Coordinates of C-alpha atoms and ligand atoms in Angstrom, one line a residue:
X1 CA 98.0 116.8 36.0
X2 CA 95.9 114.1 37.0
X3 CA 94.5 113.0 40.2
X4 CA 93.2 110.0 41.8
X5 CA 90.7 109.7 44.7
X6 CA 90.0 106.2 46.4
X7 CA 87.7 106.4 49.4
X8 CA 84.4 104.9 50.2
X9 CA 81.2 106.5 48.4
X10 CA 78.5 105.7 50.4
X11 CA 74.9 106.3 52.3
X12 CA 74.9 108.3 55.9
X13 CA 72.2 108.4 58.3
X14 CA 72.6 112.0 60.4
X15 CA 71.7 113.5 63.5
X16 CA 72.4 117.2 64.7
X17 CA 70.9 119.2 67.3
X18 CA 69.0 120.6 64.2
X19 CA 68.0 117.8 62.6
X20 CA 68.2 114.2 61.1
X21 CA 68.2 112.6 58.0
X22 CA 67.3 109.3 56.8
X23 CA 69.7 107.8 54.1
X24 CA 71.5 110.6 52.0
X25 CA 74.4 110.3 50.3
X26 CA 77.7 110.3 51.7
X27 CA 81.1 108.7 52.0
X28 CA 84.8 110.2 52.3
X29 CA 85.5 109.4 48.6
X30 CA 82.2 111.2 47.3
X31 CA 83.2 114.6 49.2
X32 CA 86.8 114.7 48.2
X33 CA 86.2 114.1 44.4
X34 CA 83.2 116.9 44.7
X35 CA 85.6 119.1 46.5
X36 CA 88.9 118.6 44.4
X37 CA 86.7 119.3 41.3
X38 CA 86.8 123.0 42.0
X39 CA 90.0 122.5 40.8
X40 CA 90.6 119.5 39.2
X41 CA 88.3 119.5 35.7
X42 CA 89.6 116.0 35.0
X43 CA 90.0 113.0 37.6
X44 CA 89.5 109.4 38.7
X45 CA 88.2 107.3 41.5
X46 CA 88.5 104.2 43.0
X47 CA 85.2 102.7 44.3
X48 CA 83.1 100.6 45.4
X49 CA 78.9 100.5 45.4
X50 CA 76.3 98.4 45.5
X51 CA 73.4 98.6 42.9
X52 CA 71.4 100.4 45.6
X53 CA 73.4 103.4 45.0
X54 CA 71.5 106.2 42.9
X55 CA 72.7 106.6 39.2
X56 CA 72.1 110.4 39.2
X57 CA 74.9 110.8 42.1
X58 CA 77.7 109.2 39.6
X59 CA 76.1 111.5 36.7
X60 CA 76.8 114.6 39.0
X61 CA 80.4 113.4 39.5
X62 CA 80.5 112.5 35.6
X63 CA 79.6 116.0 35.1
X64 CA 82.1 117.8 37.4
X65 CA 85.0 115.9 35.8
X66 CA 85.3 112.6 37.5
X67 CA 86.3 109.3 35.3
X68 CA 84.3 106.5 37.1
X69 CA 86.0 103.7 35.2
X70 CA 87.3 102.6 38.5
X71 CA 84.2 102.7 40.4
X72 CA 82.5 99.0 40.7
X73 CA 78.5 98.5 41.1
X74 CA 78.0 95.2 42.8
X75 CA 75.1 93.5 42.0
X76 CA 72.3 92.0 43.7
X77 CA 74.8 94.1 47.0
X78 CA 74.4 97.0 49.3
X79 CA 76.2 99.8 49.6
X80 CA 78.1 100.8 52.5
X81 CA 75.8 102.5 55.1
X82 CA 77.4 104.6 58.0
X83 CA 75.1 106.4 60.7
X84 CA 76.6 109.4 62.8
X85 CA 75.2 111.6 66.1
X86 CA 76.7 114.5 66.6
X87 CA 77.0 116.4 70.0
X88 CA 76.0 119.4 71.2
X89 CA 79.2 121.3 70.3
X90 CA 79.0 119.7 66.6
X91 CA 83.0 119.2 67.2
X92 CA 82.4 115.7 68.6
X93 CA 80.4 112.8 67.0
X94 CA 79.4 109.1 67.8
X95 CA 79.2 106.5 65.2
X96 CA 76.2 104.6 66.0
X97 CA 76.1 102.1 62.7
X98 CA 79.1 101.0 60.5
X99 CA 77.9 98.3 58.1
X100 CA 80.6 97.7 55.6
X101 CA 78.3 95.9 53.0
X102 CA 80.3 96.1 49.5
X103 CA 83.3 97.3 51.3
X104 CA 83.8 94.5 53.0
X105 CA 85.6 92.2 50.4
X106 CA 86.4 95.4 48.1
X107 CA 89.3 94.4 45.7
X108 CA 90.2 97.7 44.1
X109 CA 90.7 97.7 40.6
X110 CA 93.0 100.2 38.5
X111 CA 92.1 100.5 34.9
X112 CA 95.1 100.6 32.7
X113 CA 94.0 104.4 32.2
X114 CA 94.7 105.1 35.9
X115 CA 98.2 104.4 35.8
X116 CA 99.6 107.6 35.4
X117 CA 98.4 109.0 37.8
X118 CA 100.6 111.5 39.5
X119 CA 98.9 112.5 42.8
X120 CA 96.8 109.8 44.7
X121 CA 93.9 110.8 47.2
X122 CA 94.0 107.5 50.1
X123 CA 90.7 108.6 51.6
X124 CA 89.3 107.1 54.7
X125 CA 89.2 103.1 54.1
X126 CA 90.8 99.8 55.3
X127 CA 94.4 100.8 55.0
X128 CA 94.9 97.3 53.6
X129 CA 92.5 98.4 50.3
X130 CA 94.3 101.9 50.6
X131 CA 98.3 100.1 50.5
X132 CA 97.0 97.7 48.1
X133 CA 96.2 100.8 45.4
X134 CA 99.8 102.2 45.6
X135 CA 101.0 98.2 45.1
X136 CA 98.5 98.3 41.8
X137 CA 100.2 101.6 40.7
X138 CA 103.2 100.5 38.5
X139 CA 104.7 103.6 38.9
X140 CA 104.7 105.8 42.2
X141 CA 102.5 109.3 42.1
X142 CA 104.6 112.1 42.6
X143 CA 102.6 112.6 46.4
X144 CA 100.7 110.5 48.0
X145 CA 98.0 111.2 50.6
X146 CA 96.1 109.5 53.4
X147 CA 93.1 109.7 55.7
X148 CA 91.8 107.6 58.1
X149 CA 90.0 107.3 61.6
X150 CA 89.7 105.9 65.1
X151 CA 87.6 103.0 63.1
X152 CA 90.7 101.5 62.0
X153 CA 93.0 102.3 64.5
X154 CA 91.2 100.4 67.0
X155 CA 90.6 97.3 64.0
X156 CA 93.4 97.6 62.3
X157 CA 96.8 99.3 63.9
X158 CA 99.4 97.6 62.8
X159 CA 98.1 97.3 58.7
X160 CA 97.3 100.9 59.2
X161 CA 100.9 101.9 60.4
X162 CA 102.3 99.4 57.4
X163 CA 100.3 102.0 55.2
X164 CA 101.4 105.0 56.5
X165 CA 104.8 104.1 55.7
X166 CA 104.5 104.1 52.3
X167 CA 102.9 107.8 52.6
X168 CA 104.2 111.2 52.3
X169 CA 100.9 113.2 53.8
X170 CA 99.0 112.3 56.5
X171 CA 95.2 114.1 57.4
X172 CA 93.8 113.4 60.3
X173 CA 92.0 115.0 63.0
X174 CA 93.4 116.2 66.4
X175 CA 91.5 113.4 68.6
X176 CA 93.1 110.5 66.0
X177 CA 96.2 112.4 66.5
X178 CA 96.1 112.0 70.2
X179 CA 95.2 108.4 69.9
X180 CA 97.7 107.4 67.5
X181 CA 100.5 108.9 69.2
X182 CA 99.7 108.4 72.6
X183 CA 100.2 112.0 73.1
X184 CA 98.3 114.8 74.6
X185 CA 100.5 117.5 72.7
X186 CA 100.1 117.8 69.3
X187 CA 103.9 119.1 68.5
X188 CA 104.9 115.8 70.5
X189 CA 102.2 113.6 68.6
X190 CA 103.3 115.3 65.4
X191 CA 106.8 114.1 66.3
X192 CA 105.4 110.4 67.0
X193 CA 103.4 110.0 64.3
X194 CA 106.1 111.7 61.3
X195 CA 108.6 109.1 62.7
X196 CA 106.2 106.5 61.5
X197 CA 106.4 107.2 58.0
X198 CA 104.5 110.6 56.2
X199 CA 106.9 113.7 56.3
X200 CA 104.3 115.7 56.0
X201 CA 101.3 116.0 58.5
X202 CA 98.0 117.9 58.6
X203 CA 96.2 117.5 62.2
X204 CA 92.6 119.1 61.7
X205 CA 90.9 120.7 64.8
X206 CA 87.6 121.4 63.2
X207 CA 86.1 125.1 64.1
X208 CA 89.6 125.3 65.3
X209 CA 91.6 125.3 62.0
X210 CA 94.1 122.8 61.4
X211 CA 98.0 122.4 61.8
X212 CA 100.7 121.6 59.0
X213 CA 104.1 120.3 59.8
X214 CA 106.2 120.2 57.0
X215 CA 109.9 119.5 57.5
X216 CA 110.8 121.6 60.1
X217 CA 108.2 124.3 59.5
X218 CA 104.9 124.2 60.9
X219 CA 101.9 126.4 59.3
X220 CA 98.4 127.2 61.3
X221 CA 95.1 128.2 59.3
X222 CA 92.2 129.0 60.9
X223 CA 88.6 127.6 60.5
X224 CA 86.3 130.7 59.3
X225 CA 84.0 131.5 62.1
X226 CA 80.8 130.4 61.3
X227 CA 77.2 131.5 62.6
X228 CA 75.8 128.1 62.1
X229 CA 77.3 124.6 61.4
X230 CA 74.5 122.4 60.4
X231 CA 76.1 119.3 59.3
X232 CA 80.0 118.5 59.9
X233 CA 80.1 115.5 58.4
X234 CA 82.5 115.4 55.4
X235 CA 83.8 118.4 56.4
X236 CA 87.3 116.5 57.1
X237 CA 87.0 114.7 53.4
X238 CA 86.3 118.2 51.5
X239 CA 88.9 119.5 53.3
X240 CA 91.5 116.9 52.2
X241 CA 90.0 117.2 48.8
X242 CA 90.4 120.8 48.4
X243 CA 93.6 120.4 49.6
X244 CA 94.8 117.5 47.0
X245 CA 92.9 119.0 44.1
X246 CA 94.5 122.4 44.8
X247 CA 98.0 121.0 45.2
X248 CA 97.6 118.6 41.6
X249 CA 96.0 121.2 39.8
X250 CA 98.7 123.6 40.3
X251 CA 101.6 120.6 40.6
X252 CA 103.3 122.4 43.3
X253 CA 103.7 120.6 46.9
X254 CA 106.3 123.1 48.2
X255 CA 105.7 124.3 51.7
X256 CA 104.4 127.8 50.3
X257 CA 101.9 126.2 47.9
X258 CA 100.6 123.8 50.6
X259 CA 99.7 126.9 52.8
X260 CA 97.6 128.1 50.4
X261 CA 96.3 124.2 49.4
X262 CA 95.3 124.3 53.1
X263 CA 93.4 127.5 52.9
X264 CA 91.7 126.0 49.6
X265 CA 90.4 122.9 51.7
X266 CA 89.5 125.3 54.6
X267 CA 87.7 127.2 52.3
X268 CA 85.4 124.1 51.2
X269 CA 84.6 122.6 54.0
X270 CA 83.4 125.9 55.8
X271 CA 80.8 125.8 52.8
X272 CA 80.2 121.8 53.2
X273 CA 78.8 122.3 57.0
X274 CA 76.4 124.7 56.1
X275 CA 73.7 122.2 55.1
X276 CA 73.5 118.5 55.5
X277 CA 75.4 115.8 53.2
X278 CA 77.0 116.9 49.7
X279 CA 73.5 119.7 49.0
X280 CA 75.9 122.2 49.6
X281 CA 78.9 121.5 47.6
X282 CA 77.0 121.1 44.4
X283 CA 75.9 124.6 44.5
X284 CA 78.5 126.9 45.2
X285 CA 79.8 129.1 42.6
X286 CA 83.2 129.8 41.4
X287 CA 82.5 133.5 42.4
X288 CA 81.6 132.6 46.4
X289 CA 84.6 130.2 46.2
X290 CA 86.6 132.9 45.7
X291 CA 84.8 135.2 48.0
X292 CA 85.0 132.8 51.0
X293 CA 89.1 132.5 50.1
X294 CA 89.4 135.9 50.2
X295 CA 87.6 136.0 53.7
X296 CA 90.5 133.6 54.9
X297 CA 93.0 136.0 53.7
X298 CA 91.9 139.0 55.5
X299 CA 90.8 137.0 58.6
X300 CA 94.8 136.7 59.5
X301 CA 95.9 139.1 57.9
X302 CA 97.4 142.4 59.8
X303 CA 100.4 145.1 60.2
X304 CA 102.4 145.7 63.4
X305 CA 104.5 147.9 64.8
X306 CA 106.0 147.5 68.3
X307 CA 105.9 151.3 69.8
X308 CA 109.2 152.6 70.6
Ligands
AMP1 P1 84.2 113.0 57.9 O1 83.0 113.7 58.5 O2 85.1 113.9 57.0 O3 85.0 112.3 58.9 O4 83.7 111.9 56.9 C1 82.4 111.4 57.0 C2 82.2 110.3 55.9 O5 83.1 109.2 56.2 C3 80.8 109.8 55.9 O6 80.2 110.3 54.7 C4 80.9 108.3 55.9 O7 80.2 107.6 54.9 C5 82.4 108.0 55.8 N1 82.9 107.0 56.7 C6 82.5 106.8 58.0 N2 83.1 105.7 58.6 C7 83.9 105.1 57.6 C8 84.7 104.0 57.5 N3 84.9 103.2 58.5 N4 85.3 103.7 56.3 C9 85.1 104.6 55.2 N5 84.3 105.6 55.3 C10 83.7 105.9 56.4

């Protein structure tokens, strides 16, 4: 199966009640390719960086499976730079620095290798780069995904609804939810926002879980509880790319198979808020992959009987 992430790759500034970092590495597109390579031993991406960006960062994602034929280096340009400030609750964040740098004018390019791909990744971007990748495919994936943000809902509203209705998922987290809708409710914004275009919806409510509608099911899985979050940022891209790697790697998108897709991305991104940027993902082991799936499953699991 093969899958292809598009999403920005980029450097993040930080800062949590614990801590602060200067320029690490970050971007939507960096954490979903490291997270859908738990699954995924083969994949692509669609990029953009300047020539600013660290070499050793694309060897790690050579290494873990990623084809970066579609990802540009612009020279003599800088990459884009996001800075975050997270509250004291860690559910709630303020963007304090956007600068779009090489994103700015990014023309994605599909190499003729790309084009069968079968399951496409739209992580958070202008929806105008993300629509113009399904234009470039010549032949539609079998599922198509999307993320995105209050960013371009308050720049860009009416390319980003264009985009969404060319998709058949659509991740995004309880607050965007709200905000695109126009709804407090979240079955009524669900309502709202599948009558723009994806049939399938995923509304994220960080240390809350998150919340698939699919058809006329709807699915909950909880976020694990967790003694310490460090760092969420990302956590909403790992999530999405556990969720996509899971789904291409076993080719299934069935209701049934996106529960457990769900818990796969849940799984990741309790792991990805345990230290700051991407240092976590590149450490964890198959083994305490497993282990932490395994905590999911017996955190809802239980029998009942009603007494007589
Ligand atoms: P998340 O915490 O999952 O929402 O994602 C955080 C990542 O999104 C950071 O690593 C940022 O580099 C990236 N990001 C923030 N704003 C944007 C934007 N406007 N376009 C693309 N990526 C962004």
């Amino acid at each position: 199966m093969s899958l292809l992430t598009v999403g920005s790759v980029a450097f993040d500034a930080i800062e949590t009640p614990f801590g602060k970092t200067d320029k690490i590495i970050g971007g939507a597109g960096t954490y979903i390719a490291l997270s859908s390579s738990f699954f995924m031993k083969e994949q692509r991406i669609v990029a953009v960086v300047g020539d600013d960006f660290p070499q050793e960062m694309i060897d790690t994602l050579v290494s873990r499976g990623v084809n970066t034929d579609g990802l540009q280096i612009k020279k003599g340009e800088k990459t884009f730079f996001w800075s975050g400030k997270y509250h004291n609750d860690m559910n709630s964040r303020d963007t304090l620095v956007t600068e779009l740098n090489v994103l700015e004018h990014f023309d994605p390019i599909i190499p003729e290798n790309y084009q069968d791909t079968e399951y496409l990744m739209l992580g958070n971007l202008s929806p105008q780069v993300q629509r113009s990748v399904i234009e470039r495919l010549e032949k539609r994936p079998k599922l198509v995904a999307m993320d995105t943000m209050n960013f371009w809902m308050e720049i860009a509203l009416d390319e980003l609804k264009k985009t969404m209705s060319m998709v058949d998922v659509l991740i995004i987290n309880d607050e965007e939810a709200r905000q695109l809708s126009k709804e407090y409710s979240l079955v009524k914004a669900a309502k709202v926002i599948r009558a723009m275009g994806p049939k399938i919806l995923i509304i994220k409510k960080g240390e809350h879980g998150a919340l698939l509608f699919h058809g006329d099911k709807v699915f909950f899985a909880p976020a694990l509880p967790l003694e310490e979050v460090f760092d969420p940022t990302g956590a909403g891209d790992t999530f999405a790319g556990g969720f996509m790697g899971y789904i291409a790697a076993t080719d299934d998108y069935s209701f049934d198979n996106m529960k457990r897709a769900i818990i796969a991305g849940s799984a990741l991104a309790s792991f990805c808020v345990e230290k700051f940027g991407t240092d976590r993902l590149t450490e964890i082991s198959k083994k305490e992959l497993e282990d932490r799936i395994d905590q999911f499953i017996s955190l809802t699991a239980f029998e009942m009987v009603v007494p007589a």
